[in-house]
Amino acid sequence: GNSVTQMEGPVTLSEEAFLTINCTYTATGYPSLFWYVQYPGEGLQLLLKATKADDKGSNKGFEATYRKETTSFHLEKGSVQVSDSAVYFCALSGQYGQNFVFGPGTRLSVLP
Amino acid sequence: GAGVSQSPSNKVTEKGKDVELRCDPISGHTALYWYRQSLGQGLEFLIYFQGNSAPDKSGLPSDRFSAERTGGSVSTLTIQRTQQEDSAVYLCASTLSGGGYYGYTFGSGTRLTVV
C-alpha cells in the first residue's frame, strides 16, 4: 500500500534559518502529495500540494517539489519565523482519492 | 456548509459506554475520511467513504468501531464499549471526488476522553 516517511523531529532552528524537512513516499500510479501544518492548539491546515511530477507547491514562503525519480517531496523555507513553529505532516493520496495517508509529523520549533 | 463540521467538539464518557461522533462534510464532497490522532502522535487512518460506500475500512482498530454515511453526506463514527485507549482527537476530512487535485479539508475534530 501507499506510505509516507518523513524525518523525525523535533527540529529546532533560530529565526531566519533555512528549513528542510525531508519526505519520501511509496506509491503506485500517480499520487498527489501534500504538506499539512498543525499550529499549537489548532486543527490541520493544508499548506501546499502538488498533483503531478515536477510540480512545485508553494505557500507562505514554503516550497516543495514533486520528484518522481527520487519519490520525494521535501519541504523548504528560506527564512523561518517564530510563527512557523508547528507540526508539519507530509501526506499522499492515491490517484482516485484512495489511500490518503500521512507521515508521522515533524515538530518544528523556531527560537527568536 | 462552508467547512467540515464535526460534533461534539469535546466528549467525556465513562469506560464501557458507547459514543457517536458526527461529521458533516462540505456540500458536494463525495469522499470522506476519518482519522484518529492520539496526544503528540501522528494521524492514524480509520476509514474512507466514497459516496455511501466504504471501500477501505482497513484502519478500524477493532470491531468496537463502526462508521456509516447516509445520503452521501453526513457520516457517523460509533465506538462501542469505549476503552481508555480510545481517548484521542477524531478528525474528519472531505474532498471532491477525483483524488488529491482539489485538496482535502479537515474539520476541527472531536476530542474524546474516556474516564
mmCIF file with all atom_site columns, N, CA, C and O in Angstrom, chain B residues 4 21 30 55 58-59 82 96 100 103 108 110-112:
data_model
loop_
_atom_site.group_PDB
_atom_site.id
_atom_site.type_symbol
_atom_site.label_atom_id
_atom_site.label_alt_id
_atom_site.label_comp_id
_atom_site.label_asym_id
_atom_site.label_entity_id
_atom_site.label_seq_id
_atom_site.pdbx_PDB_ins_code
_atom_site.Cartn_x
_atom_site.Cartn_y
_atom_site.Cartn_z
_atom_site.occupancy
_atom_site.B_iso_or_equiv
_atom_site.pdbx_formal_charge
_atom_site.auth_seq_id
_atom_site.auth_comp_id
_atom_site.auth_asym_id
_atom_site.auth_atom_id
_atom_site.pdbx_PDB_model_num
ATOM 1  N N  . VAL B 1 4   ? -15.860 21.725 6.952  1.00 0.00 ? 4   VAL B N  1
ATOM 2  C CA . VAL B 1 4   ? -16.218 20.426 7.514  1.00 0.00 ? 4   VAL B CA 1
ATOM 3  C C  . VAL B 1 4   ? -16.575 20.644 8.990  1.00 0.00 ? 4   VAL B C  1
ATOM 4  O O  . VAL B 1 4   ? -15.776 21.218 9.737  1.00 0.00 ? 4   VAL B O  1
ATOM 5  N N  . LEU B 1 21  ? -19.829 9.937  17.047 1.00 0.00 ? 21  LEU B N  1
ATOM 6  C CA . LEU B 1 21  ? -19.180 11.162 16.595 1.00 0.00 ? 21  LEU B CA 1
ATOM 7  C C  . LEU B 1 21  ? -19.701 11.474 15.199 1.00 0.00 ? 21  LEU B C  1
ATOM 8  O O  . LEU B 1 21  ? -19.793 10.577 14.355 1.00 0.00 ? 21  LEU B O  1
ATOM 9  N N  . THR B 1 30  ? -17.717 14.160 -2.224 1.00 0.00 ? 30  THR B N  1
ATOM 10 C CA . THR B 1 30  ? -18.146 12.769 -2.227 1.00 0.00 ? 30  THR B CA 1
ATOM 11 C C  . THR B 1 30  ? -17.235 11.872 -1.397 1.00 0.00 ? 30  THR B C  1
ATOM 12 O O  . THR B 1 30  ? -17.646 10.810 -0.963 1.00 0.00 ? 30  THR B O  1
ATOM 13 N N  . PRO B 1 55  ? -14.985 1.730  0.646  1.00 0.00 ? 55  PRO B N  1
ATOM 14 C CA . PRO B 1 55  ? -14.074 0.781  0.002  1.00 0.00 ? 55  PRO B CA 1
ATOM 15 C C  . PRO B 1 55  ? -12.858 0.435  0.845  1.00 0.00 ? 55  PRO B C  1
ATOM 16 O O  . PRO B 1 55  ? -12.172 -0.539 0.546  1.00 0.00 ? 55  PRO B O  1
ATOM 17 N N  . SER B 1 58  ? -9.864  -0.585 6.396  1.00 0.00 ? 58  SER B N  1
ATOM 18 C CA . SER B 1 58  ? -8.722  -1.317 6.949  1.00 0.00 ? 58  SER B CA 1
ATOM 19 C C  . SER B 1 58  ? -8.169  -0.718 8.224  1.00 0.00 ? 58  SER B C  1
ATOM 20 O O  . SER B 1 58  ? -7.496  -1.390 8.992  1.00 0.00 ? 58  SER B O  1
ATOM 21 N N  . GLY B 1 59  ? -8.440  0.566  8.469  1.00 0.00 ? 59  GLY B N  1
ATOM 22 C CA . GLY B 1 59  ? -7.860  1.214  9.626  1.00 0.00 ? 59  GLY B CA 1
ATOM 23 C C  . GLY B 1 59  ? -8.654  1.095  10.912 1.00 0.00 ? 59  GLY B C  1
ATOM 24 O O  . GLY B 1 59  ? -8.165  1.471  11.976 1.00 0.00 ? 59  GLY B O  1
ATOM 25 N N  . THR B 1 82  ? -16.501 1.793  25.037 1.00 0.00 ? 82  THR B N  1
ATOM 26 C CA . THR B 1 82  ? -15.261 2.563  24.962 1.00 0.00 ? 82  THR B CA 1
ATOM 27 C C  . THR B 1 82  ? -14.248 2.128  26.016 1.00 0.00 ? 82  THR B C  1
ATOM 28 O O  . THR B 1 82  ? -14.597 1.727  27.136 1.00 0.00 ? 82  THR B O  1
ATOM 29 N N  . LEU B 1 96  ? -13.702 16.702 -2.950 1.00 0.00 ? 96  LEU B N  1
ATOM 30 C CA . LEU B 1 96  ? -14.418 16.341 -4.166 1.00 0.00 ? 96  LEU B CA 1
ATOM 31 C C  . LEU B 1 96  ? -13.813 15.050 -4.711 1.00 0.00 ? 96  LEU B C  1
ATOM 32 O O  . LEU B 1 96  ? -12.654 14.757 -4.519 1.00 0.00 ? 96  LEU B O  1
ATOM 33 N N  . GLY B 1 100 ? -6.469  13.869 -5.205 1.00 0.00 ? 100 GLY B N  1
ATOM 34 C CA . GLY B 1 100 ? -5.932  14.977 -4.446 1.00 0.00 ? 100 GLY B CA 1
ATOM 35 C C  . GLY B 1 100 ? -5.972  16.309 -5.145 1.00 0.00 ? 100 GLY B C  1
ATOM 36 O O  . GLY B 1 100 ? -5.566  17.312 -4.566 1.00 0.00 ? 100 GLY B O  1
ATOM 37 N N  . GLY B 1 103 ? -7.536  18.953 -3.129 1.00 0.00 ? 103 GLY B N  1
ATOM 38 C CA . GLY B 1 103 ? -7.137  19.097 -1.736 1.00 0.00 ? 103 GLY B CA 1
ATOM 39 C C  . GLY B 1 103 ? -8.175  18.538 -0.795 1.00 0.00 ? 103 GLY B C  1
ATOM 40 O O  . GLY B 1 103 ? -9.298  18.254 -1.187 1.00 0.00 ? 103 GLY B O  1
ATOM 41 N N  . SER B 1 108 ? -12.464 20.415 12.691 1.00 0.00 ? 108 SER B N  1
ATOM 42 C CA . SER B 1 108 ? -11.698 20.770 13.898 1.00 0.00 ? 108 SER B CA 1
ATOM 43 C C  . SER B 1 108 ? -11.535 19.600 14.850 1.00 0.00 ? 108 SER B C  1
ATOM 44 O O  . SER B 1 108 ? -10.762 19.681 15.805 1.00 0.00 ? 108 SER B O  1
ATOM 45 N N  . THR B 1 110 ? -13.137 16.013 17.086 1.00 0.00 ? 110 THR B N  1
ATOM 46 C CA . THR B 1 110 ? -13.826 15.727 18.351 1.00 0.00 ? 110 THR B CA 1
ATOM 47 C C  . THR B 1 110 ? -12.791 15.163 19.309 1.00 0.00 ? 110 THR B C  1
ATOM 48 O O  . THR B 1 110 ? -12.163 14.139 19.004 1.00 0.00 ? 110 THR B O  1
ATOM 49 N N  . ARG B 1 111 ? -12.637 15.832 20.432 1.00 0.00 ? 111 ARG B N  1
ATOM 50 C CA . ARG B 1 111 ? -11.706 15.326 21.451 1.00 0.00 ? 111 ARG B CA 1
ATOM 51 C C  . ARG B 1 111 ? -12.472 14.392 22.372 1.00 0.00 ? 111 ARG B C  1
ATOM 52 O O  . ARG B 1 111 ? -13.380 14.821 23.092 1.00 0.00 ? 111 ARG B O  1
ATOM 53 N N  . LEU B 1 112 ? -12.130 13.115 22.308 1.00 0.00 ? 112 LEU B N  1
ATOM 54 C CA . LEU B 1 112 ? -12.809 12.103 23.120 1.00 0.00 ? 112 LEU B CA 1
ATOM 55 C C  . LEU B 1 112 ? -11.928 11.731 24.305 1.00 0.00 ? 112 LEU B C  1
ATOM 56 O O  . LEU B 1 112 ? -10.746 11.390 24.123 1.00 0.00 ? 112 LEU B O  1
#
